[in-house]
Structures are given as structure tokens and as C-alpha cells.
mmCIF file with all atom_site columns, C-alpha atoms in Angstrom:
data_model
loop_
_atom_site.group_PDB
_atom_site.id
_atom_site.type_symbol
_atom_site.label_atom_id
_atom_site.label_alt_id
_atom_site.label_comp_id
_atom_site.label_asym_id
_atom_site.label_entity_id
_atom_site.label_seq_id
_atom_site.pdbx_PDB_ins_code
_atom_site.Cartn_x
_atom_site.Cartn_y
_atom_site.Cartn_z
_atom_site.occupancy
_atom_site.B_iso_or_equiv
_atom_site.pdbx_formal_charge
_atom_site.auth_seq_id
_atom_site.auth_comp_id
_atom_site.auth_asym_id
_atom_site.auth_atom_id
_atom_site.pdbx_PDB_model_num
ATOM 1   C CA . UNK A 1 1   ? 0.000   0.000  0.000   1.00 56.00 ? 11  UNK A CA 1
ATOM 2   C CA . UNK A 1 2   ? 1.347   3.567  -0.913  1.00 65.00 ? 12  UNK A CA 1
ATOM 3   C CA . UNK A 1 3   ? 2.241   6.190  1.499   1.00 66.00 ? 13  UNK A CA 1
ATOM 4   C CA . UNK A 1 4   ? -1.155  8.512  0.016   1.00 69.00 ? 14  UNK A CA 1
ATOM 5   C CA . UNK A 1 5   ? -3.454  5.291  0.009   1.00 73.00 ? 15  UNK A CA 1
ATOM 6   C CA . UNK A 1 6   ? -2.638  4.307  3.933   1.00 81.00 ? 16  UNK A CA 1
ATOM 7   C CA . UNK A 1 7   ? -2.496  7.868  5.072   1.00 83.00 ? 17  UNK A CA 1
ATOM 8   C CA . UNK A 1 8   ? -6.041  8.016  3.175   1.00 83.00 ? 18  UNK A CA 1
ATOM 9   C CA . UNK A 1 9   ? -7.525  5.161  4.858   1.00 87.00 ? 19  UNK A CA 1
ATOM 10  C CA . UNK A 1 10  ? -6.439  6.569  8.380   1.00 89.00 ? 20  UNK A CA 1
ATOM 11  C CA . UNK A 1 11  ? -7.562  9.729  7.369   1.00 90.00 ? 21  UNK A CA 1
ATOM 12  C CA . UNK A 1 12  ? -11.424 8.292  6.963   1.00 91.00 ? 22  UNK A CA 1
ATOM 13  C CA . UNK A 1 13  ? -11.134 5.780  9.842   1.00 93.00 ? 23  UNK A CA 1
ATOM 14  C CA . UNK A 1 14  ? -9.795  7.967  12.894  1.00 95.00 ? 24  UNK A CA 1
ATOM 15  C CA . UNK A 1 15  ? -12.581 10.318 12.033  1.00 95.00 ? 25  UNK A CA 1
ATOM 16  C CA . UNK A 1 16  ? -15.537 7.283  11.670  1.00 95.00 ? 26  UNK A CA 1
ATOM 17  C CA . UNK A 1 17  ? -13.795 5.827  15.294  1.00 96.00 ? 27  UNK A CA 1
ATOM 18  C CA . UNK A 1 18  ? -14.544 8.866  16.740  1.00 96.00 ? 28  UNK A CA 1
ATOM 19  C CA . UNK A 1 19  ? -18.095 9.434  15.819  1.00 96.00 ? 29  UNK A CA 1
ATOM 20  C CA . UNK A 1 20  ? -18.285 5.477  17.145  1.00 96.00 ? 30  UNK A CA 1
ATOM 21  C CA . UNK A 1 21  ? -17.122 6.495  20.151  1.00 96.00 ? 31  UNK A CA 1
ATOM 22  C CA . UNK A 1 22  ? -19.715 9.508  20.375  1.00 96.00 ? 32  UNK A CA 1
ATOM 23  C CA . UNK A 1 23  ? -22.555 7.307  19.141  1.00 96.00 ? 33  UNK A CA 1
ATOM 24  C CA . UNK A 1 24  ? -21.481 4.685  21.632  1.00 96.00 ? 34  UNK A CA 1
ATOM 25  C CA . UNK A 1 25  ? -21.736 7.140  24.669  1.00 96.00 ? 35  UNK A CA 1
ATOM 26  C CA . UNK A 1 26  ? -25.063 9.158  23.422  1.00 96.00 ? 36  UNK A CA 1
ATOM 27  C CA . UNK A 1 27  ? -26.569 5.278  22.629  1.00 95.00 ? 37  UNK A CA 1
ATOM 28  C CA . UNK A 1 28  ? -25.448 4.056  26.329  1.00 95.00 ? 38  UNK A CA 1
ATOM 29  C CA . UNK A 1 29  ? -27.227 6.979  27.677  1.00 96.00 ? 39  UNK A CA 1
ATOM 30  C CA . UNK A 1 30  ? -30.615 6.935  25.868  1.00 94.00 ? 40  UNK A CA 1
ATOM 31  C CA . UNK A 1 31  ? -30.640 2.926  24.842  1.00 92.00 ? 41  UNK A CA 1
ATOM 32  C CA . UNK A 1 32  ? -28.323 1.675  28.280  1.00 91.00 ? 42  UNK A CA 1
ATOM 33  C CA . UNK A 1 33  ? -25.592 -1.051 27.179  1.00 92.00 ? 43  UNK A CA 1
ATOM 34  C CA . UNK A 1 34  ? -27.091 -2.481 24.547  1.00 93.00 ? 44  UNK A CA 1
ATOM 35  C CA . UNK A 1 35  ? -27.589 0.423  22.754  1.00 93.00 ? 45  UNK A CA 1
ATOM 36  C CA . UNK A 1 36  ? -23.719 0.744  23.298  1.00 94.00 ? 46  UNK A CA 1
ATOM 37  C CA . UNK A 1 37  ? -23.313 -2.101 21.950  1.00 94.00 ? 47  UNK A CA 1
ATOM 38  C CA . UNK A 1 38  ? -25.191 -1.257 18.857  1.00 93.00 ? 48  UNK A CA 1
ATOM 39  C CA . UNK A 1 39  ? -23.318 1.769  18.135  1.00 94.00 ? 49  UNK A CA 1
ATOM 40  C CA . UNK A 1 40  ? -19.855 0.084  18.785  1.00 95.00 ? 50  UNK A CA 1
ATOM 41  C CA . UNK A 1 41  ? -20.636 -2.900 16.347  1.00 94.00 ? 51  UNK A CA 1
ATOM 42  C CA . UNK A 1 42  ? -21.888 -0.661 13.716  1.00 93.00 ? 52  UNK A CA 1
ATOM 43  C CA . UNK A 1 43  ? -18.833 1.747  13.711  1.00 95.00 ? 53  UNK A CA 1
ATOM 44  C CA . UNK A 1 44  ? -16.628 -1.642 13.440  1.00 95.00 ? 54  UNK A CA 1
ATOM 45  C CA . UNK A 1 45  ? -18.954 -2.909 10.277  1.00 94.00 ? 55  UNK A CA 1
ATOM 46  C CA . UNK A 1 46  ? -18.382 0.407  8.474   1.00 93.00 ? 56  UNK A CA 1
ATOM 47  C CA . UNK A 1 47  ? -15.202 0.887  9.124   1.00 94.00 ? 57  UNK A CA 1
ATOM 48  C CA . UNK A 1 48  ? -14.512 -3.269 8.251   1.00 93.00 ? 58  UNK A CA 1
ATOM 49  C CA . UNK A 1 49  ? -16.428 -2.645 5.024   1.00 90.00 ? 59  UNK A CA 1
ATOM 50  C CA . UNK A 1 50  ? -14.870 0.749  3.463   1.00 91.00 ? 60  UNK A CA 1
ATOM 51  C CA . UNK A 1 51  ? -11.648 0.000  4.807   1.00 91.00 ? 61  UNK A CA 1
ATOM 52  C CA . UNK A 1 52  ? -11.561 -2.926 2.248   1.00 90.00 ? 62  UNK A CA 1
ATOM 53  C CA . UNK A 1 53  ? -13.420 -1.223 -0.226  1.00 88.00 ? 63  UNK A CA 1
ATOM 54  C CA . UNK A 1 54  ? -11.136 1.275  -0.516  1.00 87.00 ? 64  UNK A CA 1
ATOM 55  C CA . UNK A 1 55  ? -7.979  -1.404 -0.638  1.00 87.00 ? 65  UNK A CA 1
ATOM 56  C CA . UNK A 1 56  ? -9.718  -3.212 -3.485  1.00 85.00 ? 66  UNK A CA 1
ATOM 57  C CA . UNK A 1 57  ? -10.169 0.130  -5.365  1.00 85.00 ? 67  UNK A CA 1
ATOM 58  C CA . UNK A 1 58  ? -6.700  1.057  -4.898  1.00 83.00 ? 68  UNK A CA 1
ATOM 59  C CA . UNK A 1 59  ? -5.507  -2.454 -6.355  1.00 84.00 ? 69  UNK A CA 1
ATOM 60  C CA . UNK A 1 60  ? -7.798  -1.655 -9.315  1.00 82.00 ? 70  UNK A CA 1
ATOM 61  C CA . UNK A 1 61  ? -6.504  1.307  -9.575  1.00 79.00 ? 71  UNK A CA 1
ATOM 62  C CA . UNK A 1 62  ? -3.336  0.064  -10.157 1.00 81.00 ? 72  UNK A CA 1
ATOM 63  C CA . UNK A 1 63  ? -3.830  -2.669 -12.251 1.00 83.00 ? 73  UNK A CA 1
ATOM 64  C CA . UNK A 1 64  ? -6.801  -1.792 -14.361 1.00 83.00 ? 74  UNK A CA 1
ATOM 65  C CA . UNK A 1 65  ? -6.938  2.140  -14.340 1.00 80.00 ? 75  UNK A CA 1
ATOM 66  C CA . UNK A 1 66  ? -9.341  1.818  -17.192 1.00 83.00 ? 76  UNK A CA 1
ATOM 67  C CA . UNK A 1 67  ? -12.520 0.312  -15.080 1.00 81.00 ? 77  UNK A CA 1
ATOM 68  C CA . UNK A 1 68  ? -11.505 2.334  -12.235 1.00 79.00 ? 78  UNK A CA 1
ATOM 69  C CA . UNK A 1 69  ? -14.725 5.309  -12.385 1.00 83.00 ? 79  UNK A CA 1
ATOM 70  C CA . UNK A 1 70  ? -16.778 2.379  -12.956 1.00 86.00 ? 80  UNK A CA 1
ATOM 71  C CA . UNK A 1 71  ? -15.456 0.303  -9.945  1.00 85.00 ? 81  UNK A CA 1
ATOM 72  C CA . UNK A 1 72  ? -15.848 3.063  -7.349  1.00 83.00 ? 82  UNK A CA 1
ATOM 73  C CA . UNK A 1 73  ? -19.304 3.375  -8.360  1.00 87.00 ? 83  UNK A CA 1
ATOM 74  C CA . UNK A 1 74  ? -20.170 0.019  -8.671  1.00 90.00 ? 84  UNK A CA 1
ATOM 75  C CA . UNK A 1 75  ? -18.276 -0.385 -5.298  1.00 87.00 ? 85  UNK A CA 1
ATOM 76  C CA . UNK A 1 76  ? -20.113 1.718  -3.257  1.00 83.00 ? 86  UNK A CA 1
ATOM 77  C CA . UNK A 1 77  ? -23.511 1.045  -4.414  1.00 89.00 ? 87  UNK A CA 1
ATOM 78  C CA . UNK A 1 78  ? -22.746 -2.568 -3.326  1.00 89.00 ? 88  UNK A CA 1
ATOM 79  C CA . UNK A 1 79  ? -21.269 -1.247 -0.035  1.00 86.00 ? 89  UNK A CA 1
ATOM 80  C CA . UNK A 1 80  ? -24.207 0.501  0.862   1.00 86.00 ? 90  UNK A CA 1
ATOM 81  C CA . UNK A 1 81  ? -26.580 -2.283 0.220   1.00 90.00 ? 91  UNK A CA 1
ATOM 82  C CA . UNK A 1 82  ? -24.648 -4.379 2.050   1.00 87.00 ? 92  UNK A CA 1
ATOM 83  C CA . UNK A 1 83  ? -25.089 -1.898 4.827   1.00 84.00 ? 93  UNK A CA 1
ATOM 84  C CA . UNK A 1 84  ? -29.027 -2.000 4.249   1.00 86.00 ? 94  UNK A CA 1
ATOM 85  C CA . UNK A 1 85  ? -28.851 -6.104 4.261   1.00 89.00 ? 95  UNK A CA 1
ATOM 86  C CA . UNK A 1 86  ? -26.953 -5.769 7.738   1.00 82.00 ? 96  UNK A CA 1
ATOM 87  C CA . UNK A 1 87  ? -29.633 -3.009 9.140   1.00 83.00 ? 97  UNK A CA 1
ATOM 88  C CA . UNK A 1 88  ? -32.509 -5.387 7.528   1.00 87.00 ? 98  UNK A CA 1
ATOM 89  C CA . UNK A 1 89  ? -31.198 -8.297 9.317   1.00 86.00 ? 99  UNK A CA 1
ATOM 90  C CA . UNK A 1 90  ? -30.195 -7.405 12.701  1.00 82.00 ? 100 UNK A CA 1
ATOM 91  C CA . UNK A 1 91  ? -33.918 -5.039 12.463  1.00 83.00 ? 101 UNK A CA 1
ATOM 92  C CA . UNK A 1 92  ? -35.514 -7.696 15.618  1.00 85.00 ? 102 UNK A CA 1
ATOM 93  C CA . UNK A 1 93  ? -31.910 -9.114 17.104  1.00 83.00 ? 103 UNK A CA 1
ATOM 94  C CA . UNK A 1 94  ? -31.884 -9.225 21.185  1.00 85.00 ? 104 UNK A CA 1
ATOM 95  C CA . UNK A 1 95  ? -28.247 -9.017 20.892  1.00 87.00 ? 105 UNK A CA 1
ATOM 96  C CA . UNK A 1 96  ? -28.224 -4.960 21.213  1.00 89.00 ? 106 UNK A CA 1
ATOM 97  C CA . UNK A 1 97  ? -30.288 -2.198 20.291  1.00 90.00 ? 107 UNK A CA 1
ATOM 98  C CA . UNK A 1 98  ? -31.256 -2.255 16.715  1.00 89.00 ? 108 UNK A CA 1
ATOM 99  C CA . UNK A 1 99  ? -31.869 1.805  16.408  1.00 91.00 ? 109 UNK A CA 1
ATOM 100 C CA . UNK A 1 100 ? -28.762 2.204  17.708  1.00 92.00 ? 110 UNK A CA 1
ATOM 101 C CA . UNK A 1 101 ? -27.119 0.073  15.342  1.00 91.00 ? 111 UNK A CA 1
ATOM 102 C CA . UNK A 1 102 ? -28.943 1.622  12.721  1.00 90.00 ? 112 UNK A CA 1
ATOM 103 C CA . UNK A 1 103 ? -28.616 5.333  13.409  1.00 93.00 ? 113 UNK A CA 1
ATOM 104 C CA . UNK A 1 104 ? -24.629 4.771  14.360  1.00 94.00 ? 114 UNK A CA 1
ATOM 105 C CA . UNK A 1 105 ? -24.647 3.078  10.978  1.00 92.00 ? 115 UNK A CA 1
ATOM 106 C CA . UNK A 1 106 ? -25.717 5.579  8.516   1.00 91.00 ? 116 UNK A CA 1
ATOM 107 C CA . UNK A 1 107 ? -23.804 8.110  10.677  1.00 95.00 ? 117 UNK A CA 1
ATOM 108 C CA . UNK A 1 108 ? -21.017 6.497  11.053  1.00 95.00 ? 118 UNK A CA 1
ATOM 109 C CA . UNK A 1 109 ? -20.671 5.872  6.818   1.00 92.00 ? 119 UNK A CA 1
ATOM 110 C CA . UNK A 1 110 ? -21.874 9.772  6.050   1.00 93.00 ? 120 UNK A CA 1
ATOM 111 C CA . UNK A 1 111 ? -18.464 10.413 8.281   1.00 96.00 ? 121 UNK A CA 1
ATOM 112 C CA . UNK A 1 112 ? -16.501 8.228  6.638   1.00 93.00 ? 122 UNK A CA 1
ATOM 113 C CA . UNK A 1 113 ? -17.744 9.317  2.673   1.00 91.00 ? 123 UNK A CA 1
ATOM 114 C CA . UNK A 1 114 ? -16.716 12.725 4.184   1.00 93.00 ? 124 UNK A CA 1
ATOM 115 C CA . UNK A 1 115 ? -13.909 11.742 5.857   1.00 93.00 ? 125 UNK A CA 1
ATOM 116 C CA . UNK A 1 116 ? -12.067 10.058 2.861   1.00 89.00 ? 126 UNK A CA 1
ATOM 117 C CA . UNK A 1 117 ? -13.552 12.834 0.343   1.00 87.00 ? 127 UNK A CA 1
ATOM 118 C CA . UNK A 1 118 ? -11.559 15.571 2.273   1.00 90.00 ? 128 UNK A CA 1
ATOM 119 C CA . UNK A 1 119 ? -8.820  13.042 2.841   1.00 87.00 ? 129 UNK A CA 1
ATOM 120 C CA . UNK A 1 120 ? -8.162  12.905 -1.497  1.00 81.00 ? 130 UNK A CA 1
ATOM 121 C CA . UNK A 1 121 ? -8.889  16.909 -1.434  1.00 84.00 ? 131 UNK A CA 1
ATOM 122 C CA . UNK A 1 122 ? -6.091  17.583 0.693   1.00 82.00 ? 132 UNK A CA 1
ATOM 123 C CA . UNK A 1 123 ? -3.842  14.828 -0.961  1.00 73.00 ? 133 UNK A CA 1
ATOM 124 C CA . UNK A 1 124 ? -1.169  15.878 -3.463  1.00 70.00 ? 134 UNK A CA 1
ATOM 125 C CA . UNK A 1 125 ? -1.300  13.439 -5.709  1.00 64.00 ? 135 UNK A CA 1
ATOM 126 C CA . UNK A 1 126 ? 0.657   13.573 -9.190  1.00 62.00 ? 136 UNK A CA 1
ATOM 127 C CA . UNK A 1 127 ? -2.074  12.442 -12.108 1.00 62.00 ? 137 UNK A CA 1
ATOM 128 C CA . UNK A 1 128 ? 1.073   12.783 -14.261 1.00 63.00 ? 138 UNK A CA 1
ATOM 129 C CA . UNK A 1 129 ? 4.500   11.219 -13.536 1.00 61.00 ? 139 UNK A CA 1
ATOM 130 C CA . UNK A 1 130 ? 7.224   13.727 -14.790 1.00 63.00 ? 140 UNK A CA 1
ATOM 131 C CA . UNK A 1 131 ? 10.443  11.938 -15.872 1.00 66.00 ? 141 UNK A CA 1
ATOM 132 C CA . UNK A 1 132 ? 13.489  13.994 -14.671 1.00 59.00 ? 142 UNK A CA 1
ATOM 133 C CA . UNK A 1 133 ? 15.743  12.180 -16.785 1.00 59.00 ? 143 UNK A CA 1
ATOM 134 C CA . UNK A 1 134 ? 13.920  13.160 -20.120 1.00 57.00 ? 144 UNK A CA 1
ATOM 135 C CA . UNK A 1 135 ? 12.934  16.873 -18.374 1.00 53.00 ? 145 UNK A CA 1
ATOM 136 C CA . UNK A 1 136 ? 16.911  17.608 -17.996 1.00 55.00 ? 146 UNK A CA 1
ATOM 137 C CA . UNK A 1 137 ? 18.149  16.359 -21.684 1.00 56.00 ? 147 UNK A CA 1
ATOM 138 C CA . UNK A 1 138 ? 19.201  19.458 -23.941 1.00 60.00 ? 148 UNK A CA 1
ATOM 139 C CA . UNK A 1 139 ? 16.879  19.974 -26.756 1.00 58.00 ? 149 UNK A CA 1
ATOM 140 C CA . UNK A 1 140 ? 13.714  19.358 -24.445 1.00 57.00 ? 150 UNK A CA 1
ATOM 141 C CA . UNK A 1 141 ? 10.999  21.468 -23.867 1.00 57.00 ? 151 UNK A CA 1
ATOM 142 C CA . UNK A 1 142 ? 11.604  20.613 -19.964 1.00 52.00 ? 152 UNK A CA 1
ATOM 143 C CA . UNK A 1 143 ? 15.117  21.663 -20.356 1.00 50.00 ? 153 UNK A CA 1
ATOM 144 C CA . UNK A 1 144 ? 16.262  24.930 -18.829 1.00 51.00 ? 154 UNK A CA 1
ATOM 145 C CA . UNK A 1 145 ? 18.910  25.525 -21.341 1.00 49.00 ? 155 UNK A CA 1
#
């Protein structure tokens, strides 16, 4: 993984923690533990889920640049429906509170699509690798002679 691609996914996954950690404390006091336990398992799926997302679009990236528009798009439509199939089937679980869950999910995703948005803003990322060795050749339009 590149230097920009990990400091991208840290950049969208401290910020998604942290609104866990909020939704965790603000579930515990209106939903008690199990609400807490809502929130905490539904900042783990979303970070679990676009933390590989974004890996896999990275390695498509790489190796076919061509399909990559197409990829993120297709990506994250199936990333969010996989986020409705988890909120559709843990909708009656005992296991913790299901609003919760639900609520901490769609926040905790809106955080990270922000998150990682600002993240490749602020990156400096070359869309065009200069070659220095061709830039410094006399005759060049690169060339300072």
C-alpha cells in the first residue's frame, strides 16, 4: 500500500472511530448497554467494510486504471446495500439495540464518505509522472537551457 493510500484510509477511519465512540456514549445513555453495543458494532462494520473497499479500489486502480470510475461506483452502491442487508437483518436481534445500530450506521458511513472525500482533497497526488531524466536532456521542452 502507498504512502497517500494508507495515510487516506487513516484519514477516513480515525474520524468514523470517533463518531463510534460519540454514538457509543449518546446510545449508552438513551438505549443503556445495549444500545452501546449497537453503536460500537456498527462503527466496526463500516469501518470493516470501506476500509476494504477502498484497498480493493486502490488495487484496481493500479492494475486496471481503465474500469476504475466504474469500480468506485459500482463499489459503493454494493457497499451501501450491504449496509441496508446488515440493518434489515439485525432489524428484531436481542443481541443490542437495533436503532442504535442503525442510526450509528448511517452516521457512522456519512463520516466516513466525508472523511475520505476531504482526505483525497487535501492529498497531493501527481495524475502525471514527470520523468526527470527526459525533463533535464538538452533539446527538451523541460530543459532549462
Amino acid at each position: 500500500m502507498r504512502s497517500n493510500d494508507a495515510r487516506t484510509l487513516l484519514r477516513a477511519a480515525l474520524p468514523t472511530a470517533a463518531a463510534g465512540v460519540i454514538a457509543a456514549i449518546v446510545s449508552a445513555v438513551v438505549a443503556g448497554g445495549k444500545g452501546a453495543i449497537g453503536a460500537v458494532v456498527a462503527t466496526l462494520i463500516v469501518i470493516l467494510f470501506m476500509g476494504i473497499g477502498l484497498v480493493v479500489l486502490e488495487r484496481t486502480a493500479k492494475s486496471l486504471p481503465h474500469l476504475f470510475q466504474a469500480m468506485g461506483l459500482m463499489l459503493y452502491a454494493a457497499q451501501i446495500l450491504l449496509l441496508f442487508v446488515f440493518v434489515a437483518a439485525f432489524k428484531n436481534t436481542t443481541l443490542f439495540n437495533p436503532k442504535a445500530f442503525a442510526i450509528t450506521l448511517v452516521a457512522a458511513t456519512l463520516v466516513w464518505i466525508a472523511a475520505q472525500t476531504r482526505a483525497h482533497m487535501k492529498a497531493k497526488i501527481l495524475y502525471v509522472e514527470p520523468d526527470s531524466s527526459e525533463a533535464h536532456k538538452p533539446g527538451n521542452k523541460g530543459s532549462s537551457s
